[in-house]
Coordinates of C-alpha atoms and ligand atoms in Angstrom, one line a residue:
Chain A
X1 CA 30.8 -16.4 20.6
X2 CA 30.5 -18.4 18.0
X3 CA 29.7 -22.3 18.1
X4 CA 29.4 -25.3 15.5
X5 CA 27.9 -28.6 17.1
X6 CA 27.9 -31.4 13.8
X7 CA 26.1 -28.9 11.2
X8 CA 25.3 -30.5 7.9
X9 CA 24.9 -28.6 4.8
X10 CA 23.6 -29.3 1.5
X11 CA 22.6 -27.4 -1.9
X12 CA 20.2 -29.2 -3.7
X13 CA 21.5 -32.9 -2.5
X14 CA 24.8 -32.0 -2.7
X15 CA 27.2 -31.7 0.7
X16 CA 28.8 -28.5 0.8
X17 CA 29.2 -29.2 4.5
X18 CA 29.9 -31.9 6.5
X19 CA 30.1 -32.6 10.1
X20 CA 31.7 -29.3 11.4
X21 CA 31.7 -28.3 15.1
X22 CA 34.2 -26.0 16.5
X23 CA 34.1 -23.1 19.3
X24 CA 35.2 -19.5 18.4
X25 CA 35.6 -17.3 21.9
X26 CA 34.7 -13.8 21.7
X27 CA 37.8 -11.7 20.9
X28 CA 39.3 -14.9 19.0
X29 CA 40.8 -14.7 15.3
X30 CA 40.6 -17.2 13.4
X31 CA 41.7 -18.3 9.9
X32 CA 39.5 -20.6 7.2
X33 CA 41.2 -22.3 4.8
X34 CA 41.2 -24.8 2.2
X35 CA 40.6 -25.5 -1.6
X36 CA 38.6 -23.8 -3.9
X37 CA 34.8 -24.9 -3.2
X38 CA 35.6 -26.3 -0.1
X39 CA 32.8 -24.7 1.6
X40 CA 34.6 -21.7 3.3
X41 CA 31.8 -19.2 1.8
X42 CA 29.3 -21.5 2.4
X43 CA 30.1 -21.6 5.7
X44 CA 30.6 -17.9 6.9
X45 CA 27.1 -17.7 5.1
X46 CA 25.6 -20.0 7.8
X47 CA 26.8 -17.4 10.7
X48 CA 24.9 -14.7 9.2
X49 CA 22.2 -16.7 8.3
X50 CA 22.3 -16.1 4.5
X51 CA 22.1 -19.7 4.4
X52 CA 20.8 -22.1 6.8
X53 CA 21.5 -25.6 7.8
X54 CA 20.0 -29.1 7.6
X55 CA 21.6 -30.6 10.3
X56 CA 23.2 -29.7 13.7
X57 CA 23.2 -26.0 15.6
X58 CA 24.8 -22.9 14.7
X59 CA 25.4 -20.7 17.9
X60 CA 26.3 -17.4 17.6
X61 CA 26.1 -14.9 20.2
X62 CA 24.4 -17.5 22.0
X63 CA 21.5 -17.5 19.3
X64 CA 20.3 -20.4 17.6
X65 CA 20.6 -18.8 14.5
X66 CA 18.5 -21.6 12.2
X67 CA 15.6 -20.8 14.5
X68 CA 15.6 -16.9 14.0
X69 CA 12.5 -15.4 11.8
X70 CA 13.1 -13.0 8.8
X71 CA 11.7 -10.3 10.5
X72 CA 14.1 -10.8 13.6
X73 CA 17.4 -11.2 11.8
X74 CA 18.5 -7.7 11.2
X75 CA 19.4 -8.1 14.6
X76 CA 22.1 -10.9 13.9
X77 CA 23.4 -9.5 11.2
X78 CA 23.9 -6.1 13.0
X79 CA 26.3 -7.5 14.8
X80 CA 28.4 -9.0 11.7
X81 CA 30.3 -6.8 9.5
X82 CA 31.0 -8.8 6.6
X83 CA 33.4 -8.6 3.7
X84 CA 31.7 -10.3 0.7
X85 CA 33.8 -12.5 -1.6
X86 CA 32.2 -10.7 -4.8
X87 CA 32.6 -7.5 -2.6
X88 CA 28.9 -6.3 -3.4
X89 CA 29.5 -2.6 -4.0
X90 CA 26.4 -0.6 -5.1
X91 CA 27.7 0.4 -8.6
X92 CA 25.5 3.6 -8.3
X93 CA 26.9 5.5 -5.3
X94 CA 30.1 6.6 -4.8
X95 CA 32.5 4.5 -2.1
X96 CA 32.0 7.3 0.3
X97 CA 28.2 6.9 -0.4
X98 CA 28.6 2.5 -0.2
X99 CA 30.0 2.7 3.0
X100 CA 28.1 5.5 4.9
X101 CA 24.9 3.4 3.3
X102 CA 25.7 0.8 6.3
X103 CA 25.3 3.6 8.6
X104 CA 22.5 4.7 7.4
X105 CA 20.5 1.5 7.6
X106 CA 21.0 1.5 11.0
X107 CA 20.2 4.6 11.3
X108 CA 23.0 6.5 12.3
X109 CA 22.8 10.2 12.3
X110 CA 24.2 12.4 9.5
X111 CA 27.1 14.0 11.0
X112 CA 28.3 10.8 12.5
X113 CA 27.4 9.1 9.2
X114 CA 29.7 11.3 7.4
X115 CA 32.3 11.2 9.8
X116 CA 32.6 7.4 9.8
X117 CA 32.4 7.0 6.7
X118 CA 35.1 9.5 5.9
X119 CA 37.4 7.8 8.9
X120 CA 36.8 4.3 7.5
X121 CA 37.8 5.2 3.7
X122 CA 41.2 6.6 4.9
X123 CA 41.9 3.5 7.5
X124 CA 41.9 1.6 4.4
X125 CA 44.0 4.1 2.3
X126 CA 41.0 5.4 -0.1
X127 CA 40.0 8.8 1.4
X128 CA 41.0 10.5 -1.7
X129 CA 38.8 8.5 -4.0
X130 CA 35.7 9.1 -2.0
X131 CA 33.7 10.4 -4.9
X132 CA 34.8 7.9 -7.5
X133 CA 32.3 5.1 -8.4
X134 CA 32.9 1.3 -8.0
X135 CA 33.8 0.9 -11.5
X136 CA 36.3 3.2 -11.6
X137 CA 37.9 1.8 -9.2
X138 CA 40.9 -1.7 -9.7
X139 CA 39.9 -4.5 -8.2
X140 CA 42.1 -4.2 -4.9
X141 CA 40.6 -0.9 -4.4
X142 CA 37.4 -2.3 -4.7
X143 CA 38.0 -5.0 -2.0
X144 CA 39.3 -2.2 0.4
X145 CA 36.0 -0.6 0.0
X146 CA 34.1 -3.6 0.9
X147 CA 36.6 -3.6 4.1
X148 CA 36.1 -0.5 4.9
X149 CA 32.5 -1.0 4.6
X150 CA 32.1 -4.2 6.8
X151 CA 34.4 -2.3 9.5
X152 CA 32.3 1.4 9.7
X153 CA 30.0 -0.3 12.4
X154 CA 32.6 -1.4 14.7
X155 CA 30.9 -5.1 14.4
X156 CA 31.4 -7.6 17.3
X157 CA 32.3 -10.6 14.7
X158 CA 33.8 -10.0 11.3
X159 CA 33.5 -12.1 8.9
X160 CA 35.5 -11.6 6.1
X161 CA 35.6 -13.9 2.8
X162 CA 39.2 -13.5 0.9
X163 CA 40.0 -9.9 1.5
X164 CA 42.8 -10.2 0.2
X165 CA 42.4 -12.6 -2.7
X166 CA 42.9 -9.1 -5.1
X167 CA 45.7 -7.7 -3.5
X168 CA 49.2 -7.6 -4.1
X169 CA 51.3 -9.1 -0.5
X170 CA 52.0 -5.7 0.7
X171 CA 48.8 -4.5 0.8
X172 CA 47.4 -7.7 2.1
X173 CA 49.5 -7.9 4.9
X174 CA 48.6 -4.2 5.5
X175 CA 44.6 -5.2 5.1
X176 CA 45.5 -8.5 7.9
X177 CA 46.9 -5.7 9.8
X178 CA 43.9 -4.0 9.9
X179 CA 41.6 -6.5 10.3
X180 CA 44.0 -7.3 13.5
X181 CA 43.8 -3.9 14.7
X182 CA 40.4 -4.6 14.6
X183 CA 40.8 -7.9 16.3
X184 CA 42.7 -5.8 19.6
X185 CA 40.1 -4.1 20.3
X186 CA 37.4 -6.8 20.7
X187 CA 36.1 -7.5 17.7
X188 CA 36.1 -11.4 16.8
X189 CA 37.5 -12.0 13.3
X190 CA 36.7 -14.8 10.8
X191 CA 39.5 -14.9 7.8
X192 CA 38.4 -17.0 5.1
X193 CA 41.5 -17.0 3.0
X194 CA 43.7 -19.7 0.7
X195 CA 46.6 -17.4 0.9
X196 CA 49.3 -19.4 2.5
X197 CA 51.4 -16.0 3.0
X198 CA 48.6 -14.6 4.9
X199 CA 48.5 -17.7 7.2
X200 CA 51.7 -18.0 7.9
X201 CA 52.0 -14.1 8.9
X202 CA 48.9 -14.1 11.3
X203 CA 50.1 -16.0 14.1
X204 CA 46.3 -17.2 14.3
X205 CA 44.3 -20.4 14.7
X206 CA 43.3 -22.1 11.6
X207 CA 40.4 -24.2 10.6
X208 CA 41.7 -26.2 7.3
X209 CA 38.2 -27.6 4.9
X210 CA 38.6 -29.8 2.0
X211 CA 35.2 -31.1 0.5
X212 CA 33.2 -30.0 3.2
X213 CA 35.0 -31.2 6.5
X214 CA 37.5 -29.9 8.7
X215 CA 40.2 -31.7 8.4
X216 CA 42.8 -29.8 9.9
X217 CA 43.0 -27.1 12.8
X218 CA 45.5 -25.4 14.1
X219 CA 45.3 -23.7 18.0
X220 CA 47.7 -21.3 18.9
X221 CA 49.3 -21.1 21.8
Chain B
X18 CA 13.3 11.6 5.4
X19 CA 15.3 9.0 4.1
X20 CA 12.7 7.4 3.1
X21 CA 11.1 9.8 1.0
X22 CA 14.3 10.5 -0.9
X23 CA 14.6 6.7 -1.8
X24 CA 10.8 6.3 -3.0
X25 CA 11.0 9.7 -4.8
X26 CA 14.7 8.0 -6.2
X27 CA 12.6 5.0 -7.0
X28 CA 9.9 6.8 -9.5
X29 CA 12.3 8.7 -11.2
X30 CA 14.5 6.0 -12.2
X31 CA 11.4 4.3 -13.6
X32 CA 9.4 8.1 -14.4
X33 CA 7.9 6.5 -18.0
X34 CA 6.2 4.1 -15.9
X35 CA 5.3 5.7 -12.7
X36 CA 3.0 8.1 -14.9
X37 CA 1.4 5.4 -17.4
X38 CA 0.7 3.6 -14.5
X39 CA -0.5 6.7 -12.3
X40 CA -2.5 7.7 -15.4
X41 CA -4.2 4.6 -15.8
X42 CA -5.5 4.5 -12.4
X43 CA -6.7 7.8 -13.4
X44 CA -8.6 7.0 -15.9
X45 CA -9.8 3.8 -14.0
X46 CA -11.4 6.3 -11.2
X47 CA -12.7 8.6 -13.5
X48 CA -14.3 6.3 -15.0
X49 CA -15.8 5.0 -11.7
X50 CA -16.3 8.8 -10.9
X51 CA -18.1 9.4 -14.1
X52 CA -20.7 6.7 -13.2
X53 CA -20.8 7.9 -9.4
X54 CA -21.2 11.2 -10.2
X55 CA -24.7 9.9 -12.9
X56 CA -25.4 7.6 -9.5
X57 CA -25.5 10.4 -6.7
X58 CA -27.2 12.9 -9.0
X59 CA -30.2 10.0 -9.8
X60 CA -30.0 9.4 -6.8
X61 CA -30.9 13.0 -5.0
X62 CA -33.2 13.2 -7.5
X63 CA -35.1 10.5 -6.5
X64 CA -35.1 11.2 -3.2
X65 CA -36.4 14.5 -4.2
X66 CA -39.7 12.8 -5.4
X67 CA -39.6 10.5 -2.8
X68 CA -40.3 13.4 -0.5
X69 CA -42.5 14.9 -2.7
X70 CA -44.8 12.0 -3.1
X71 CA -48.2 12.4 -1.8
X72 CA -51.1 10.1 -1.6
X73 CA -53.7 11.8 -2.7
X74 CA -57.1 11.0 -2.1
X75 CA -59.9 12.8 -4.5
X76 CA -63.5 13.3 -2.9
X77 CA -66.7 12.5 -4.8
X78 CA -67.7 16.1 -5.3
X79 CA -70.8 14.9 -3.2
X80 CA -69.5 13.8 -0.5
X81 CA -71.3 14.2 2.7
X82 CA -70.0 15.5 6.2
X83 CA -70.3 12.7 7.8
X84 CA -68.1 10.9 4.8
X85 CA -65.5 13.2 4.9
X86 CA -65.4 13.5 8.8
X87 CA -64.9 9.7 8.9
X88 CA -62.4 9.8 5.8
X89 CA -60.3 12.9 8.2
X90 CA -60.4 10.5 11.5
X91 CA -59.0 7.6 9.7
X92 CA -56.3 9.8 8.2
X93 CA -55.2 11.7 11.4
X94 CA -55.2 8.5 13.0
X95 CA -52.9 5.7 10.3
X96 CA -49.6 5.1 12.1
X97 CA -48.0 5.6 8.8
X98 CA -49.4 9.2 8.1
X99 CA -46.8 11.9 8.9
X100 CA -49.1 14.5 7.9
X101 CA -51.8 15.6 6.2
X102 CA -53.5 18.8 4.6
X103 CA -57.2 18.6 3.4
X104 CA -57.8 20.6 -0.1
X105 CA -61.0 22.6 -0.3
X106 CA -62.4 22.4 -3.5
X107 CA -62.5 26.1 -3.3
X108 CA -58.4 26.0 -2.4
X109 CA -57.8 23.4 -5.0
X110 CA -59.7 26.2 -7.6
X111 CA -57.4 29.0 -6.2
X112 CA -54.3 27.4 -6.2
X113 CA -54.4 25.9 -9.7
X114 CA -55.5 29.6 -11.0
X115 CA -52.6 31.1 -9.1
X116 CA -50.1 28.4 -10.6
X117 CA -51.6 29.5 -14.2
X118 CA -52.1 33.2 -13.4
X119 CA -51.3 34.6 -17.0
X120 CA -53.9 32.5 -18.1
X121 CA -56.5 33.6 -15.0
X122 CA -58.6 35.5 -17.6
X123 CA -59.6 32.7 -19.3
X124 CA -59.7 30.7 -16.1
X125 CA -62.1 33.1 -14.5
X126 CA -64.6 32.9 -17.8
X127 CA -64.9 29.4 -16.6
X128 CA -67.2 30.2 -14.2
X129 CA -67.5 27.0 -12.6
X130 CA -64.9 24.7 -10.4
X131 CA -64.4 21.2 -11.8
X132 CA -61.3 20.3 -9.1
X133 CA -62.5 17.9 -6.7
X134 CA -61.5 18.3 -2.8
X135 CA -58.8 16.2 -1.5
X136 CA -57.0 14.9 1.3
X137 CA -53.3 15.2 0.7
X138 CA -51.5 12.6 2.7
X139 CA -47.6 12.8 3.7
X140 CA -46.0 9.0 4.7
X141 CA -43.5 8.9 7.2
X142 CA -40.5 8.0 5.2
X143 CA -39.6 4.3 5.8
X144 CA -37.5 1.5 3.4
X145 CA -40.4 0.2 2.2
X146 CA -42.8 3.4 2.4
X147 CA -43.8 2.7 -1.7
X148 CA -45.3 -0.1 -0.9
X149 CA -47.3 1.1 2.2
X150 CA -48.3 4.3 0.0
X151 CA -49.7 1.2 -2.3
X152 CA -51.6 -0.8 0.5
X153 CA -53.0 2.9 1.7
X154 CA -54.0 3.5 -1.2
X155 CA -56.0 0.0 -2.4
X156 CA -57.4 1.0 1.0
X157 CA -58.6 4.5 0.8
X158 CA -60.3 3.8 -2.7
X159 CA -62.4 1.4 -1.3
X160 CA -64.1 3.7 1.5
X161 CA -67.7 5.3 0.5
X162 CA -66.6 9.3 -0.2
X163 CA -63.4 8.5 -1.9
X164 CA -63.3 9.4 -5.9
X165 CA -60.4 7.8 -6.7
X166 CA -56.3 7.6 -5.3
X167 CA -53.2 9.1 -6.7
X168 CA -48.9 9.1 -6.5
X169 CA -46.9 8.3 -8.6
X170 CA -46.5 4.7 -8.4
X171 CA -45.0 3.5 -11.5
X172 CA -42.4 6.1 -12.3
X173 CA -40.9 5.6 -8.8
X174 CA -40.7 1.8 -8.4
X175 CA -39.4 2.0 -11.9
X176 CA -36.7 4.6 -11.0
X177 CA -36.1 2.7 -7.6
X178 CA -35.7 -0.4 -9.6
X179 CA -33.2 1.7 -11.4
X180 CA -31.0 3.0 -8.9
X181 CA -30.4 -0.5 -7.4
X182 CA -29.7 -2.0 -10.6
X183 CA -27.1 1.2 -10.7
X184 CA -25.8 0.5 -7.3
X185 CA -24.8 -3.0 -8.1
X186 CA -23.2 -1.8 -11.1
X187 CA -21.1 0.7 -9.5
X188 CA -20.1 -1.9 -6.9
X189 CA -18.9 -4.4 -9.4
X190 CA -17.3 -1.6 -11.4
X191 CA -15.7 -0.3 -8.5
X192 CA -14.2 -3.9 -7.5
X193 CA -13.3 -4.5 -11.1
X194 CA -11.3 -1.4 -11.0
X195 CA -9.6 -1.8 -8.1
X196 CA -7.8 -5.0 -8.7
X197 CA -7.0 -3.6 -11.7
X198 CA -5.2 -0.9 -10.0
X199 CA -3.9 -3.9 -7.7
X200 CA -2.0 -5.5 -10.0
X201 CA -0.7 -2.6 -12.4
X202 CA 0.8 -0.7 -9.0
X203 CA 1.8 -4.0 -7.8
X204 CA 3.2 -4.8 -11.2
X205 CA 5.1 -1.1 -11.2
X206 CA 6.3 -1.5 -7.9
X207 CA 7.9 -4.6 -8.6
X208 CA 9.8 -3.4 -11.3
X209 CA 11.0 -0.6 -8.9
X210 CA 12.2 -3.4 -6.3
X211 CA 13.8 -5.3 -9.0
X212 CA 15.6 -2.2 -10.1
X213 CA 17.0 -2.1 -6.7
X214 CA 17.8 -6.2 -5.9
X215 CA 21.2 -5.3 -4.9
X216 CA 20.5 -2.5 -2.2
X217 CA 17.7 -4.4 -1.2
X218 CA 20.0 -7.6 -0.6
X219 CA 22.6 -5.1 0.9
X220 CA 20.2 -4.0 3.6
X221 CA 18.7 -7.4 4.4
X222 CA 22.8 -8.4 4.8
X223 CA 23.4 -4.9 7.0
X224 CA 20.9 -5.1 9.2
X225 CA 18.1 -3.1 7.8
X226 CA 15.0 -3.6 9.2
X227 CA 12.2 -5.2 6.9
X228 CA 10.0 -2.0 7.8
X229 CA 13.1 0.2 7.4
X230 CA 13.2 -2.2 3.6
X231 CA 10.1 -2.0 2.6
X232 CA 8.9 1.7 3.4
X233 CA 9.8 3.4 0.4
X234 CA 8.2 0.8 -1.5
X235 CA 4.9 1.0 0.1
X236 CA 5.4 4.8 0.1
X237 CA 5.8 4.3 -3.6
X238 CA 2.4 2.3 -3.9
X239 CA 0.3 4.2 -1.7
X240 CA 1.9 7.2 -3.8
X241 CA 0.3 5.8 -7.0
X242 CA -3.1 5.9 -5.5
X243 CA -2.8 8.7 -4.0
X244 CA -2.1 10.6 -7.2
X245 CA -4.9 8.2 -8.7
X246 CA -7.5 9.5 -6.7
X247 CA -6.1 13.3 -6.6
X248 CA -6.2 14.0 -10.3
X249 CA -9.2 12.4 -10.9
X250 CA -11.1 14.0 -8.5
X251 CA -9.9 17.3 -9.7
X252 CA -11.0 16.1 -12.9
X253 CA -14.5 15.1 -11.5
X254 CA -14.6 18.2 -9.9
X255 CA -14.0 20.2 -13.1
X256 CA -16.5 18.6 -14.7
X257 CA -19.1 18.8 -12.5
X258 CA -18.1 22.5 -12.7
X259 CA -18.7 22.8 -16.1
X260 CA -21.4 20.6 -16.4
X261 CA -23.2 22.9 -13.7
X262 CA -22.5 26.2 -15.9
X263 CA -24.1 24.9 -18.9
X264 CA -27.0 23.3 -17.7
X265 CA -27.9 24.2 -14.5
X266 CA -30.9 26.8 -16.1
X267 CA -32.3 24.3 -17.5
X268 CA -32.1 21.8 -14.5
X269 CA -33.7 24.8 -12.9
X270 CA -36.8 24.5 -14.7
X271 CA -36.9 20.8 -14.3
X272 CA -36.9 20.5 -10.2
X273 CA -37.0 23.6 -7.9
X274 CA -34.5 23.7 -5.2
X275 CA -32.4 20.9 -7.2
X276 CA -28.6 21.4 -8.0
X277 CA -26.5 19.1 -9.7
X278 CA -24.5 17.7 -6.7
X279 CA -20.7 16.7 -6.6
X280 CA -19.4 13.2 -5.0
X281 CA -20.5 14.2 -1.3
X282 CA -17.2 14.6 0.9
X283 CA -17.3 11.5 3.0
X284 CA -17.5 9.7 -0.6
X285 CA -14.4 11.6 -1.4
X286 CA -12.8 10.7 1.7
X287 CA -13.7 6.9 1.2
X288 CA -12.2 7.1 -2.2
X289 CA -9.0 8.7 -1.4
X290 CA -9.0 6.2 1.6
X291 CA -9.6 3.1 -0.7
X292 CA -6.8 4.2 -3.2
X293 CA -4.6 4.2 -0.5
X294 CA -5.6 1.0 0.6
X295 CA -5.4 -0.2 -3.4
X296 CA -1.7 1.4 -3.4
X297 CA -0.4 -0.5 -0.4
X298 CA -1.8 -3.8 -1.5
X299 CA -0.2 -3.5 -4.9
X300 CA 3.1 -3.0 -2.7
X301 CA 2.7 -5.4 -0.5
X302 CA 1.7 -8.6 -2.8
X303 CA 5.6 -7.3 -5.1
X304 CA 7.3 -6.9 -1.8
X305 CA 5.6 -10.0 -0.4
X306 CA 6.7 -12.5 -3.6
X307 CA 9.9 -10.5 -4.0
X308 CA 11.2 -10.7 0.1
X309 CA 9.7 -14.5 0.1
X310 CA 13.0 -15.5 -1.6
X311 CA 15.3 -14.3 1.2
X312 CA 12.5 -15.3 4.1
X313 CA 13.4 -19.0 2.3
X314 CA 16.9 -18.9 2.7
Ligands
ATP1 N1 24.1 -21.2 -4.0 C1 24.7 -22.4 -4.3 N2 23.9 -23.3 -4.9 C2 24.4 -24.5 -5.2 N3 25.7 -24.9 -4.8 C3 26.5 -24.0 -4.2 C4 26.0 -22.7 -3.9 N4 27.0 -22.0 -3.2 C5 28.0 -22.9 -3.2 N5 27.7 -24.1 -3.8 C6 28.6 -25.2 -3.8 O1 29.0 -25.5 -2.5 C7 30.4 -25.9 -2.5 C8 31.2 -25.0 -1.5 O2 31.1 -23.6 -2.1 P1 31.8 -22.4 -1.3 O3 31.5 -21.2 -2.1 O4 31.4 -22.5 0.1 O5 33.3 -22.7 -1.5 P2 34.6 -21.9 -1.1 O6 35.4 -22.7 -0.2 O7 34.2 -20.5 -0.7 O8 35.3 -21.7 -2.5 P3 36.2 -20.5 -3.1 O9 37.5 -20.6 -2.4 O10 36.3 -20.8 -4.5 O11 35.5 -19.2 -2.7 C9 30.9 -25.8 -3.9 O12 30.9 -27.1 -4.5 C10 29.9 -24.9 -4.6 O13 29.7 -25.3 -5.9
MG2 MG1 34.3 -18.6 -1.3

């Protein structure tokens, strides 16, 4: 599903990037970890093709995904539901209005749109709040919106960059719970996370940066 | 549907600027109007005395049959003669008494007829019929029989010389204008995209289509000119109306069977159509600069 063959990355001279090949199979979840400005963002942003690469070949889907056009990449990123490290709520809706926005974009009809949107806020524990905006909202509500949001379009990969980094370890765990739920029926889930609670609970496989390179994985068996 | 709601969204966050720049694309067309409207009036009339010009060609009083026989087979047989009418001196006398009948009395104490007879010659209308009338003319005055040629040569060429010089003007105008209205749309409409950087970003990042993207935008543009062209033609229009209540008597007076004529409709059309066209440009070159970012990523 999704494949890494020596990609090289760089902002502006800089290696944010280095060297990184690794297979993801379709249905697989997988952790990314490592230090603050490792590259874990920097790297989920490669596999929606927010950024692209100097060096090497992102696969995803089978895609060469530094050789797809503008015009033809709403159909990547169609199938990615992604949660957003800085969340990226639209501060002028409501949270029932950010997430059935997703579902509008592709075009979904109104009943269904309303539906979903409804279904997604409770899975994440904020159907009650559905008409507060963003900024009323704490920080850890916030995130679960963005969750909720990545999940209304029952993606194929998830990528999700530190949905948990605002919450307290209940909830968390709760969140990894969803996001494996997720995960059982078919979805294939990236975890970008330096949480070493939430690794150790997800009996998953981890891919461990530090300055750019991979330098630890761990397979499950 | 969606669509709609999002452009009409778009304006009314921004609804100080949406009409400043709406209204200055008015008053850019009326403008452009104002002139057309001066062009297309000049311009019937002209064509008015186009058709109305006549070579005329006065006989000496004694001219002999044979003369004026010769003179007639000439005329009926120019290829550039649509037509022609010959003028008795005896009609020529009636018609001019009938055209002054209050004054017939005194007319009829005259006793005598001092109009010549003519031959009054209709050219087939061509591009360059002026200058045939001219060549016609040099001609005719030269034959044995012929008094002496008339039409109005000067006052036409000068008022053809006019309405070119007009033409020009209005194009240059009209392409002045219209990047103009280019780059104040395009200048609103970016500041109605930029207003909306994170839902745009949100629906690059979802999945949106870039037509799905950038339709309310261009719906926003083309909205601008629309409006543009609307109002100001209304205003055209009520002009005209007013300008025809107050002075059509004495237009009357001035040109039988003339009216003041309003921007003809396939002008209209072409106007609304090139507003549009204005609109969606002004869109495209914001959405272009703005989407050129992410297209770089
Ligand atoms: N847009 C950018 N322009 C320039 N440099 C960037 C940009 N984004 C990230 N970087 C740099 O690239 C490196 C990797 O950043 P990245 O955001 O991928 O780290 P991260 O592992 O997600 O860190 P964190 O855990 O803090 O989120 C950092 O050194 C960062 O400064
Ligand atoms: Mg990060």
């Amino acid at each position: 599903m999704i494949q890494l063959y020596n990609v090289y990355k760089t902002y502006n001279n800089t290696p944010a990037l280095v060297d990184i090949s690794f297979i993801i199979k379709k249905g697989a979840f997988v952790f990314v970890t490592g230090p603050s400005g490792a590259g874990k963002s920097t790297l989920l942003k490669l596999l929606y093709r927010w950024e692209n690469y100097d060096r090497g070949q992102v696969l995803v889907n089978g895609t060469n995904v530094g050789k797809i056009k503008f015009n033809r990449l709403w159909k990547l990123r169609r199938k990615i539901g992604v949660v957003f490290q800085d969340y990226k709520l639209l501060q002028r809706k409501t949270i029932l209005e950010n997430v059935a926005f997703v579902l509008e974009i592709v075009g979904a009809d109104k009943k269904t749109i309303r539906f979903k949107a409804w279904e997604a806020l409770k899975n994440v524990g904020l159907s009650h709040k559905k008409d507060a905006y963003p900024m009323e909202l704490s920080g850890g509500e916030q995130q679960r919106v963005a969750i909720a949001r990545a999940l209304v379009n029952n993606p194929k990969i998830l990528l999700a960059d530190e949905p948990t980094g605002n919450l307290d370890p209940e909830l968390a765990s709760e969140i990894l719970h969803l996001f494996e739920q997720a995960n059982n029926e078919g979805t294939t889930v990236v975890f970008a996370t330096h949480s070493q609670i939430i690794l150790q609970e997800g009996n998953h496989a981890v891919i461990t940066l530090k300055q750019g390179k991979i330098v630890d994985t761990r397979v499950v068996v | 549907m969606r669509t709609l709601k999002t452009t009409i969204t778009n304006i009314k966050s921004n609804k100080q600027l949406f009409f400043a720049s709406v209204g200055t694309i008015t008053i850019a067309l009326s403008i452009l109007g104002l002139f057309l409207f001066v062009y297309i009036n000049l311009n019937s009339v002209l064509s008015f005395w186009n058709d109305q010009v006549q070579l005329i060609v006065y006989l000496e009083d004694e001219v002999s049959m044979h003369e004026k026989k010769k003179l007639e087979k000439m005329v009926s047989s120019h290829s550039e003669v649509e037509s022609f009418d010959f003028v008795s001196r005896e009609k020529a006398w009636k018609n001019f008494q009938a055209m002054f009948s209050e004054k017939s009395a005194f007319l009829k104490g005259m006793g005598f007829n001092p109009l010549p007879a003519s031959f009054n010659l209709k050219i087939k209308p061509t591009p360059n019929r002026l200058e045939k009338i001219r060549t016609l003319a040099e001609q005719m005055k030269q034959l044995p029989g012929v008094e002496s040629v008339e039409y109005g040569e000067e006052w036409i060429s000068r008022f053809e010389g006019f309405i070119i010089l007009m033409r020009v003007f209005l194009l240059a105008l009209g392409a002045l204008l219209s990047l103009g209205a280019v780059l104040i749309i395009s200048n609103t409409v970016k500041l109605s995209i930029s207003s909306r950087k994170d839902e745009i970003e949100l629906m690059l990042l979802s999945g949106g289509t870039p037509g799905f993207i950038q339709l309310p935008f261009f719906l926003e543009g083309i909205l601008h000119g629309l409006l543009g062209a609307v109002v100001s033609l209304a205003l055209m229009k009520s002009i005209h109306l007013y300008v025809v209540n107050q002075f059509q008597g004495a237009i009357e007076t001035f040109g039988r069977s003339m009216d003041f004529q309003f921007i003809p409709f396939p002008l209209i059309m072409t106007i609304v159509m090139a507003s549009i066209l204005v609109g969606w440009l002004g869109s495209f070159f914001s959405l272009h600069q703005f989407l050129g970012v992410y297209k770089k990523l």
